[in-house]
Coordinates of C-alpha atoms in Angstrom, one line a residue:
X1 CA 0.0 0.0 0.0
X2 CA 1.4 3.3 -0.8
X3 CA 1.3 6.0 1.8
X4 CA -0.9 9.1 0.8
X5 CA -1.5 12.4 2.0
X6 CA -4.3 12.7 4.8
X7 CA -6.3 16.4 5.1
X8 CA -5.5 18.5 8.3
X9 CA -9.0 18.8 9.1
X10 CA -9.3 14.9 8.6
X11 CA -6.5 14.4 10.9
X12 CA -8.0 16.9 13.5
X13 CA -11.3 15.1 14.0
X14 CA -8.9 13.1 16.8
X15 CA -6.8 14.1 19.6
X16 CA -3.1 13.0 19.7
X17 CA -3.9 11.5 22.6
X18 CA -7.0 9.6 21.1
X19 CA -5.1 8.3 18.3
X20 CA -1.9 7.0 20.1
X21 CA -3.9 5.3 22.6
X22 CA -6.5 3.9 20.2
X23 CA -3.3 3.1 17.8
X24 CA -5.8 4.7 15.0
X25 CA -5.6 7.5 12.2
X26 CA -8.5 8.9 10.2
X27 CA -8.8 8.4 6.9
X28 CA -11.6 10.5 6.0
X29 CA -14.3 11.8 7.4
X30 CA -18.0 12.6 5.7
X31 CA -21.8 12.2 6.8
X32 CA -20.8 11.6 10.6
X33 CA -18.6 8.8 10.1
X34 CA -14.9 8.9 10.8
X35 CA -12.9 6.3 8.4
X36 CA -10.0 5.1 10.6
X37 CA -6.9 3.2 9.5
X38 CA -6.1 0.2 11.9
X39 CA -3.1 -2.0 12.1
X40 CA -4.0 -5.7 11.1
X41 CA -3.3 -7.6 14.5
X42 CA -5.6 -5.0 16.1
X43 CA -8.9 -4.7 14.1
X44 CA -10.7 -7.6 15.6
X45 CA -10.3 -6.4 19.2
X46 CA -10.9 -2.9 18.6
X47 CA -13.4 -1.4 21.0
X48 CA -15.8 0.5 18.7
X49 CA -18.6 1.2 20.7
X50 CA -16.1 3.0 23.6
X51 CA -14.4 5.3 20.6
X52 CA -17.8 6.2 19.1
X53 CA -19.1 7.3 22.6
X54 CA -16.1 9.6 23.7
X55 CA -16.0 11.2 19.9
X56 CA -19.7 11.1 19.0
X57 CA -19.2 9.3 15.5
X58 CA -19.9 6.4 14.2
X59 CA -16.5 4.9 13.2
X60 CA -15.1 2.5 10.7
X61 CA -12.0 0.9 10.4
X62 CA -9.8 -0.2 7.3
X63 CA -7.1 -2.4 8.5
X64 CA -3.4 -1.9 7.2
X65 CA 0.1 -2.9 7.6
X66 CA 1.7 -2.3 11.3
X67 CA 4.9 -0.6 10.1
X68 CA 2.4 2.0 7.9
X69 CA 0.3 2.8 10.5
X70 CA 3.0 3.4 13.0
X71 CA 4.3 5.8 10.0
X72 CA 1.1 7.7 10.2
X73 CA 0.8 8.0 14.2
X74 CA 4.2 9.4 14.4
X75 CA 3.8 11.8 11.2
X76 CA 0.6 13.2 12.0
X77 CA 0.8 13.0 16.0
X78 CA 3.6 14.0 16.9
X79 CA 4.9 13.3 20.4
X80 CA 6.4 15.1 23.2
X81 CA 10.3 14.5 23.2
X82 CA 12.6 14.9 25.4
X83 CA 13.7 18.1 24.8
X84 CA 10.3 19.4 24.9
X85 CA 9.3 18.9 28.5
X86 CA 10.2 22.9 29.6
X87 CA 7.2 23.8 26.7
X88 CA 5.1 26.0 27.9
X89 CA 1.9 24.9 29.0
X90 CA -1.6 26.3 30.5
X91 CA -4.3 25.6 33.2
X92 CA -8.0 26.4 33.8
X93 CA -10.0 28.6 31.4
X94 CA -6.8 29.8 28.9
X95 CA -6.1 25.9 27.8
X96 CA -9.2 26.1 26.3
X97 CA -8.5 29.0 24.2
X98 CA -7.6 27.9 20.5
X99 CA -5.0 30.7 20.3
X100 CA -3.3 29.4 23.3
X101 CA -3.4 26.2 22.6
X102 CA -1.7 26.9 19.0
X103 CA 1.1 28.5 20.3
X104 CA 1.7 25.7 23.5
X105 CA 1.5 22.9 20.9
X106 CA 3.6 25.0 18.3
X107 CA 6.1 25.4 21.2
X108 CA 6.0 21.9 22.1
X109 CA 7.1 20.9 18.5
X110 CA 9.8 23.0 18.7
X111 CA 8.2 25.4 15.5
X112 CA 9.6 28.7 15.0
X113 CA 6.4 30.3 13.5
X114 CA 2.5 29.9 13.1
X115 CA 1.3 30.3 9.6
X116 CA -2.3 31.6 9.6
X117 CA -4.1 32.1 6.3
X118 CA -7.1 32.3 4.7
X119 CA -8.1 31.4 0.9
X120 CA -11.2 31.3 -1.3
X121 CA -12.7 28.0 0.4
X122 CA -11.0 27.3 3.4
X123 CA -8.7 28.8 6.0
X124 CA -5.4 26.9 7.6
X125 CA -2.7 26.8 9.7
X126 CA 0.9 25.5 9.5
X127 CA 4.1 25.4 11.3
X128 CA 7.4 25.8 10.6
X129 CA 9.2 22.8 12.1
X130 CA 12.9 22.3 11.3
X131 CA 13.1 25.0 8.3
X132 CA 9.6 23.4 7.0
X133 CA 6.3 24.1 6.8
X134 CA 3.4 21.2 8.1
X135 CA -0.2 21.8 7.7
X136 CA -1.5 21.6 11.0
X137 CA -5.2 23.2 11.3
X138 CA -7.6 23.6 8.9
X139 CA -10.7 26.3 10.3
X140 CA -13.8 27.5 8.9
X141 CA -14.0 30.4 7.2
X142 CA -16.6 31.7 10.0
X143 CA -13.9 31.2 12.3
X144 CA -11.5 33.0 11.1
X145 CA -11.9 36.6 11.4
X146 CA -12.6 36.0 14.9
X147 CA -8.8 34.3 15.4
X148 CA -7.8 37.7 13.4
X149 CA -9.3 40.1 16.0
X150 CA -8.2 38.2 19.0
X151 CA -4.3 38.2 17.6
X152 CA -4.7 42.0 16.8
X153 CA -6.2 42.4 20.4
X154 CA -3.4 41.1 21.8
X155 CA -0.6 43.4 20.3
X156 CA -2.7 45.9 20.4
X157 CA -2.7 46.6 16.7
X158 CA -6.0 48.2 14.6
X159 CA -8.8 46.3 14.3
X160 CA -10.5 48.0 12.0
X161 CA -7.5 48.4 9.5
X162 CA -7.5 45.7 6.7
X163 CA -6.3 47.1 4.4
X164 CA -2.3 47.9 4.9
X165 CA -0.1 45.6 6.8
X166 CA 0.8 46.2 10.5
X167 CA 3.2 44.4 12.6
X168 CA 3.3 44.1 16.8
X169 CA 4.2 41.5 19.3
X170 CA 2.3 40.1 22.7
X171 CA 3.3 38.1 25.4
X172 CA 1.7 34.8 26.8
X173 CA 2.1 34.1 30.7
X174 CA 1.2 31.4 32.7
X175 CA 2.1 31.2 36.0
X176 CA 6.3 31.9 36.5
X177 CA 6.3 31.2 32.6
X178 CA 6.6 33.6 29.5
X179 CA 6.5 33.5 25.8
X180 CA 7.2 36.1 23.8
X181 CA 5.7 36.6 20.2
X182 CA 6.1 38.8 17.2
X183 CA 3.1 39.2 14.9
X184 CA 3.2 40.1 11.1
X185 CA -0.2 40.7 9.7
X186 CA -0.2 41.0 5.7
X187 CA -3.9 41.6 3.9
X188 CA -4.3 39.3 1.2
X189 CA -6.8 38.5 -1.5
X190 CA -9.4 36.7 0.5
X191 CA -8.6 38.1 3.8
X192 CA -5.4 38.9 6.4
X193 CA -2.6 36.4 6.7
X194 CA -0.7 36.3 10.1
X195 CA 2.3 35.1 10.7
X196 CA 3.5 34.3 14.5
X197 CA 7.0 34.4 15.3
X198 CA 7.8 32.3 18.4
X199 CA 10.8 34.0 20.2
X200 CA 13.0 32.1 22.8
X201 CA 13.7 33.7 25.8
X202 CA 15.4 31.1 26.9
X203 CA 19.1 32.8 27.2
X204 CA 20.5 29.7 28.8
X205 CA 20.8 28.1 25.4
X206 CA 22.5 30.7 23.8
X207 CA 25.9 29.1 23.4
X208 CA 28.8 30.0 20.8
X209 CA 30.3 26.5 21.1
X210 CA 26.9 25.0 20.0
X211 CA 26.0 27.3 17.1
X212 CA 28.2 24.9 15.1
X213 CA 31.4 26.7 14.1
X214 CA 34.4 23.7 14.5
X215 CA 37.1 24.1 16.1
X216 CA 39.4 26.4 13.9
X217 CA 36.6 28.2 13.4
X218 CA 35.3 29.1 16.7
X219 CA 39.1 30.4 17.2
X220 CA 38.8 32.7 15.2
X221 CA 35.7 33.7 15.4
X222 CA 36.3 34.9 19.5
X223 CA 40.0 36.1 18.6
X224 CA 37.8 38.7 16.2
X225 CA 35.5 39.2 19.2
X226 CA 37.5 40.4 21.9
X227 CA 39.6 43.0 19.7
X228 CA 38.3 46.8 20.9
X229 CA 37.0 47.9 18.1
X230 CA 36.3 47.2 14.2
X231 CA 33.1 45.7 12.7
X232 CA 31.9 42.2 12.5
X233 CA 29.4 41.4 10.0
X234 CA 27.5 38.3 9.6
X235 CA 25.5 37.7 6.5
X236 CA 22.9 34.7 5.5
X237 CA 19.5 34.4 4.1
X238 CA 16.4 34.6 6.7
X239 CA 15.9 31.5 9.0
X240 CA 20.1 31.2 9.0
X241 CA 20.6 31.4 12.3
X242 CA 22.2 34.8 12.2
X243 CA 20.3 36.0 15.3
X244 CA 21.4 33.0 17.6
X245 CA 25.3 33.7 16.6
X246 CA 24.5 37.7 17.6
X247 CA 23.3 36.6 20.9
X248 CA 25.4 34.3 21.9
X249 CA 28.1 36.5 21.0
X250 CA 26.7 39.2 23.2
X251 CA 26.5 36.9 25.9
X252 CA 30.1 35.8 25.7
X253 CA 30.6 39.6 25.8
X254 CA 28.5 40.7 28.4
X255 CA 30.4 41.9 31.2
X256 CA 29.9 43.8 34.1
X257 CA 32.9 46.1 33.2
X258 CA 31.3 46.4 29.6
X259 CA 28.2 48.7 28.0
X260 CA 27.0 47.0 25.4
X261 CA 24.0 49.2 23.8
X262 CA 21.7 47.0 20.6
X263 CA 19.5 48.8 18.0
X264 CA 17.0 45.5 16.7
X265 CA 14.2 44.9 14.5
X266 CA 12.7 43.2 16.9
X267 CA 14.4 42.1 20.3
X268 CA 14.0 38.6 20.1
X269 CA 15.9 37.7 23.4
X270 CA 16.3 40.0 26.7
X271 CA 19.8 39.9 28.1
X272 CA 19.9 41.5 31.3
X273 CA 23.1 43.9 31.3
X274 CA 22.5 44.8 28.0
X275 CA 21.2 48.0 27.1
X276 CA 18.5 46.9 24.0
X277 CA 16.6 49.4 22.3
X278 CA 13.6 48.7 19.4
X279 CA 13.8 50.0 16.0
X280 CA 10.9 52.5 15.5
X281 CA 11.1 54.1 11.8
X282 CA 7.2 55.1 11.8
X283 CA 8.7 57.9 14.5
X284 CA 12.1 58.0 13.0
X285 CA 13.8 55.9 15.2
X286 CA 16.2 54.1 12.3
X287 CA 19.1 52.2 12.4
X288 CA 21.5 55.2 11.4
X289 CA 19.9 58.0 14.1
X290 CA 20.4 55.1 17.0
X291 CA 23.5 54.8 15.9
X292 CA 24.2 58.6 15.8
X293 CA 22.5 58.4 19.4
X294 CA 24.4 55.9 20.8
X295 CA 27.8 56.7 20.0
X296 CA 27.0 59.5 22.7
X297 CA 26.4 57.0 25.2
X298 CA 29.7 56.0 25.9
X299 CA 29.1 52.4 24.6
X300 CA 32.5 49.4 24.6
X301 CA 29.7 47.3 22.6
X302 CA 27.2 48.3 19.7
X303 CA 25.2 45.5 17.5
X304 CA 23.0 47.0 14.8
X305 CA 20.2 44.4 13.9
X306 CA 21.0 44.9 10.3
X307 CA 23.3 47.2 7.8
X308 CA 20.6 47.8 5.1
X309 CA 22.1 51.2 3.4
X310 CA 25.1 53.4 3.1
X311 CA 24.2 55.8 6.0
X312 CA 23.9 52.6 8.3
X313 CA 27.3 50.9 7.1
X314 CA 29.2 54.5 7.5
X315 CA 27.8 55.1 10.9
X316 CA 28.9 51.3 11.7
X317 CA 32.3 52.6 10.7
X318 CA 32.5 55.9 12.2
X319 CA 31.8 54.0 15.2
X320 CA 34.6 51.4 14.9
X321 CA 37.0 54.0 14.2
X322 CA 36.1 56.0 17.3
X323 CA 37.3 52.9 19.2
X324 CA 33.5 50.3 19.5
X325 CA 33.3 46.8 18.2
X326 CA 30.5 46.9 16.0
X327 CA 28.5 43.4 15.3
X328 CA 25.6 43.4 12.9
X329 CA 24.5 41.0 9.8
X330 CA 24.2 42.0 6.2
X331 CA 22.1 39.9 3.3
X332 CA 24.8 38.7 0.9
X333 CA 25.3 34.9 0.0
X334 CA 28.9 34.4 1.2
X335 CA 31.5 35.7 3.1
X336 CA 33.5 37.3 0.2
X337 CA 30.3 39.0 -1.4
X338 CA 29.7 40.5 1.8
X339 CA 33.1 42.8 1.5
X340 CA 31.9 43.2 -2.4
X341 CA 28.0 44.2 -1.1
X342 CA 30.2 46.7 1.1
X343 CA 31.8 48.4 -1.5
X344 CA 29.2 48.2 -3.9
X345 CA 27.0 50.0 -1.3
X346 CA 29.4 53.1 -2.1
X347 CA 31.4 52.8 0.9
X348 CA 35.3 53.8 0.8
X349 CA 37.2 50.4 0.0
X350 CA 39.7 52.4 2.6
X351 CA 37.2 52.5 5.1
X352 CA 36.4 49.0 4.7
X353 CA 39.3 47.6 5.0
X354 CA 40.6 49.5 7.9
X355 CA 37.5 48.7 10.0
X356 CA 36.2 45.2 8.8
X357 CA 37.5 42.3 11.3
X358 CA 36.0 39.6 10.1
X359 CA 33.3 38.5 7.4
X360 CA 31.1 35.9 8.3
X361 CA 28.5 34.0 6.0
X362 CA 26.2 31.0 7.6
X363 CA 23.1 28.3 6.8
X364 CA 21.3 25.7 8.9
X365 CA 21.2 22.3 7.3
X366 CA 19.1 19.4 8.7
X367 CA 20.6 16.4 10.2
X368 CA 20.0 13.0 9.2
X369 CA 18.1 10.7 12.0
X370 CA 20.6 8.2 13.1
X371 CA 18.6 5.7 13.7
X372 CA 16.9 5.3 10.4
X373 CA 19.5 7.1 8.2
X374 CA 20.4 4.1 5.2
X375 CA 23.6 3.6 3.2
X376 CA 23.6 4.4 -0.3
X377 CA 25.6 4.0 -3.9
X378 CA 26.6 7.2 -4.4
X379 CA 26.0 6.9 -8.4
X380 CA 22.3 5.7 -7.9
X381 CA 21.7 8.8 -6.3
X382 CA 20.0 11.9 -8.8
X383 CA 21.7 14.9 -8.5
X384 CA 25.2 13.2 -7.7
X385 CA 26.8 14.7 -11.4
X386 CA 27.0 17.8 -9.4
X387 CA 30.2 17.1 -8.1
X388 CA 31.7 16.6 -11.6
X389 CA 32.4 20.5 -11.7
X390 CA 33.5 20.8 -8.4
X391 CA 36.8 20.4 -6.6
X392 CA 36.2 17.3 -4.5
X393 CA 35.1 13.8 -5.1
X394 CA 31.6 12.3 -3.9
X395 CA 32.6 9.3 -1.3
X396 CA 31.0 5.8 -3.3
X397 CA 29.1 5.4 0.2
X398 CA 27.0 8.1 1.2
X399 CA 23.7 8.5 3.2
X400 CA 19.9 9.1 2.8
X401 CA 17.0 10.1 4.3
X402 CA 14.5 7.4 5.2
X403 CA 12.4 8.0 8.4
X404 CA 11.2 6.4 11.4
X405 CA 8.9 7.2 14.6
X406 CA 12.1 8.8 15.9
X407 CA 12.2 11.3 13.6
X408 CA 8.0 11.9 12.6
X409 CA 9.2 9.9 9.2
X410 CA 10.7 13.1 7.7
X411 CA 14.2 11.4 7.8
X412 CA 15.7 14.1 9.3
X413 CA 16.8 15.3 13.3
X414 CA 17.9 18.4 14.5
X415 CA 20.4 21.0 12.4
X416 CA 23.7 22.4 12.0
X417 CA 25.2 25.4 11.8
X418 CA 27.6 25.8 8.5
X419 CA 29.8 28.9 8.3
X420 CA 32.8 30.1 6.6
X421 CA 35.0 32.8 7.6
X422 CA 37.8 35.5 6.2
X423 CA 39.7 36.8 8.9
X424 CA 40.9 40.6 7.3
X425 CA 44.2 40.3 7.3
X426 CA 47.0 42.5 5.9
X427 CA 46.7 40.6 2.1
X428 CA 43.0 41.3 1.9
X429 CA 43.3 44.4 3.2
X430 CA 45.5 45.2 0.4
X431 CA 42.9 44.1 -2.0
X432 CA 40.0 45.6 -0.3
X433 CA 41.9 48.9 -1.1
X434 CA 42.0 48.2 -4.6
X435 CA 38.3 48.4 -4.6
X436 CA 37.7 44.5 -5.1
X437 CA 38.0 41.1 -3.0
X438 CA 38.7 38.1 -5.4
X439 CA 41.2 35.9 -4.0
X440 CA 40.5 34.3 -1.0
X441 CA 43.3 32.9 1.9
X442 CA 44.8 29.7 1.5
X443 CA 43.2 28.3 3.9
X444 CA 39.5 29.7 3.5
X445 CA 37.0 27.1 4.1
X446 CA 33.3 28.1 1.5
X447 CA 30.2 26.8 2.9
X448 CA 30.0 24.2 0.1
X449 CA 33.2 23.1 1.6
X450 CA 31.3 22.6 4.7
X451 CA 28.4 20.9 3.3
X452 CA 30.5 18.6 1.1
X453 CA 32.1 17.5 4.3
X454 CA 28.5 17.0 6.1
X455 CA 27.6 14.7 3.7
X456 CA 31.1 12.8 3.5
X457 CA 30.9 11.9 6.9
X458 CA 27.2 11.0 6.8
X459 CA 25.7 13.6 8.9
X460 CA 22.9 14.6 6.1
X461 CA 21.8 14.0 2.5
X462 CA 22.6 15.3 -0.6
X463 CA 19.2 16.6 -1.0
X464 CA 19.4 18.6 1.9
X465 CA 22.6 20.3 0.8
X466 CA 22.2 20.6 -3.1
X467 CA 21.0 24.4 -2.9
X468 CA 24.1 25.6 -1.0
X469 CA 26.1 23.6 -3.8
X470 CA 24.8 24.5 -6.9
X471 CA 24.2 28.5 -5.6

């Protein structure tokens, strides 16, 4: 039997608890009766009549293999795991809000955002778990400009506005606990979509020695870190990680002999000892008159949340040159265009190179489950002729995604951290002068270096990587 995909509002007619302990997954539902796959050994002893009274359906059961129904239960419910037990969680009246409920389960599956969106026919929702979206939710179209209004309530945005996009951010408590999230609302054709950013605040897992720099790496990167002044810039695509490297940075640096002052767009984590102030350009709060601001503040520290123009990368620089380490990120695709971006952006190649300390480009890339992970010919595999135009050789054994109840049958566990670095040294500066960066150190490690490697050593797939090595 081949496994097919099963409706989110199919799925929802049971609880994950239902299902797990009923060993059952709906197949479809229509006219009151919930269709129900059942594993083999288990259909004859199945208590019907108990189900039927705690859900109110009639229910009927199609009987298939164990190992696919075990496939389903794990990919559609998932499970609490280990590293999930701190999620936050509600009693009394709020864990029977809907709102609250998304976000505990969305926490509780480590997601990083709530999708909410509405379309002609139907409404849904979706997490993004692991760098991908799952279709969780789906809601009627009654329902939904209610779960609108009660978001906008809560970060106290304009109800009545529909028709331009707004952006805010609440906070969830429950008893000694907090979570902290930022709404985007974005009016579309058929009605708002709202996107909910879940934002750690737990600082204790900020950590520079498990963002995933190796060991060479990480040396440089904290010799670049505690010189006085100059500019560290770290650059990557959206969902990179680029955030978590800032922080746990600033936490390294935090000291109580220190002032460390932060312009962001928004504050995803509070650091106590750190001075953190929210971009505000509807008032004229930008990146550049913060900067302008702070450099009056007698700051050792400054991280700008992002160098976006020329004003912003100059006052970055006038600030290094008056004796502050500047950290901030920049959207270029490696660590040599980001020195390019720089100079492109009409800044002095002089400037540049006598304030840049180090250049930093990174990605996240999924890991492959261990436990189900399977051995393959490298040859059999599509997309292997790749390496034909590329410096290195495929290894004949490599390894592919397969899935198991481990990993929710996606295949894939956790993720890495992949960066490369260029340490500005006297050479580059040389050429940064010039007013171009084309040769690279000897020793300069690209990110498809680092992906290459990941899959060498059998940590994750070629699928997984081919964008970073065809880009």
């Amino acid at each position: 039997m081949t496994e097919i995909e099963i409706p989110a509002d199919v799925i929802n007619q049971l609880s994950a608890q239902q299902a797990w302990h009923y060993r059952i997954v709906p197949k479809e539902y229509s006219g009151g009766k919930l269709t129900c796959y059942i594993a083999q050994t288990r259909k004859e002893a199945f208590p019907a009549d108990e189900i039927k009274l705690l859900i109110g359906k009639s229910v009927e059961l199609e009987a298939i293999e164990d190992n696919l129904l075990a496939t389903y239960l794990s990919r559609y419910y998932r499970k609490e795991t280990a590293r999930n037990q701190d999620s936050f969680t509600f009693s009394g009246e709020a864990a029977d809000d809907f709102l609250v409920k998304l976000v505990s389960e969305a926490q509780s599956q480590d997601s990083s955002d709530i999708h909410i969106e509405t379309y002609e026919a139907k409404a849904r929702i979706r997490f993004r778990i692991d760098g991908l979206l799952v279709e969780r939710y789906t809601i009627p179209k009654t329902e939904y400009p209610g779960l609108v209004n009660k978001i906008k309530i809560k970060s106290n945005l304009d109800i009545s506005e529909k028709r331009l996009p707004q952006d805010g951010r609440f906070l969830l408590k429950s008893g000694t606990q907090k979570l902290d999230l930022r709404v985007s609302v974005l009016p579309t054709m058929f009605g708002e979509k709202i996107v909910l950013r879940l934002l750690n605040s737990d600082i204790y897992s900020l950590d520079l020695t498990k963002c995933g720099f190796d060991t060479s790496q990480l040396s440089v990167y904290e010799r670049a870190i505690m010189k006085p002044n100059g500019i560290i810039l770290i650059s990557g695509p959206t969902g990179s990680g680029k955030t978590t490297t800032l922080y746990s940075t600033l936490k390294q640096l935090n000291k109580a002999e220190r002032n460390i002052i932060t312009i962001e767009d928004p504050i995803e984590y509070t650091l106590d000892g750190i001075n953190q102030v929210q971009l505000k350009e509807s008032i004229g709060l930008t990146f550049p008159k913060a900067l302008r601001t702070f450099l009056r503040q007698d700051p050792d520290i400054i991280m700008v949340g992002e160098i976006r123009d020329k004003e912003t990368a100059e006052m970055a620089i006038r600030a290094s040159l008056t004796g502050h380490l500047v950290l901030s990120t920049i959207h270029t695709r490696s660590a040599k265009g980001t020195i390019n971006r720089l100079i492109d952006m009409g800044v002095p190649p002089f400037l540049i190179a006598d304030t840049l300390n180090l250049s930093v480009a990174q990605r996240l890339v999924r890991l492959l489950c261990n436990k189900c992970k399977v051995k393959m010919n490298s040859k059999q595999i599509r997309g292997s002729e790749i390496f034909s135009g590329l410096s290195y050789k495929l290894p004949e054994t490599i390894y592919s995604a397969c899935g198991c109840e481990d990993c929710f049958y996606t295949g894939y566990k956790g993720r890495k951290g992949l960066f490369e670095l260029i340490e500005i040294n006297e050479d580059i500066k040389g050429q940064i002068k010039t007013g171009s960066f084309e040769t690279a150190p000897p020793d300069y490690v690209t990110l498809k270096d680092s992906a290459y490697s990941l899959v060498a050593d059998g940590l994750t797939s070629l699928e997984e990587v081919m964008p970073l090595l065809i880009s």
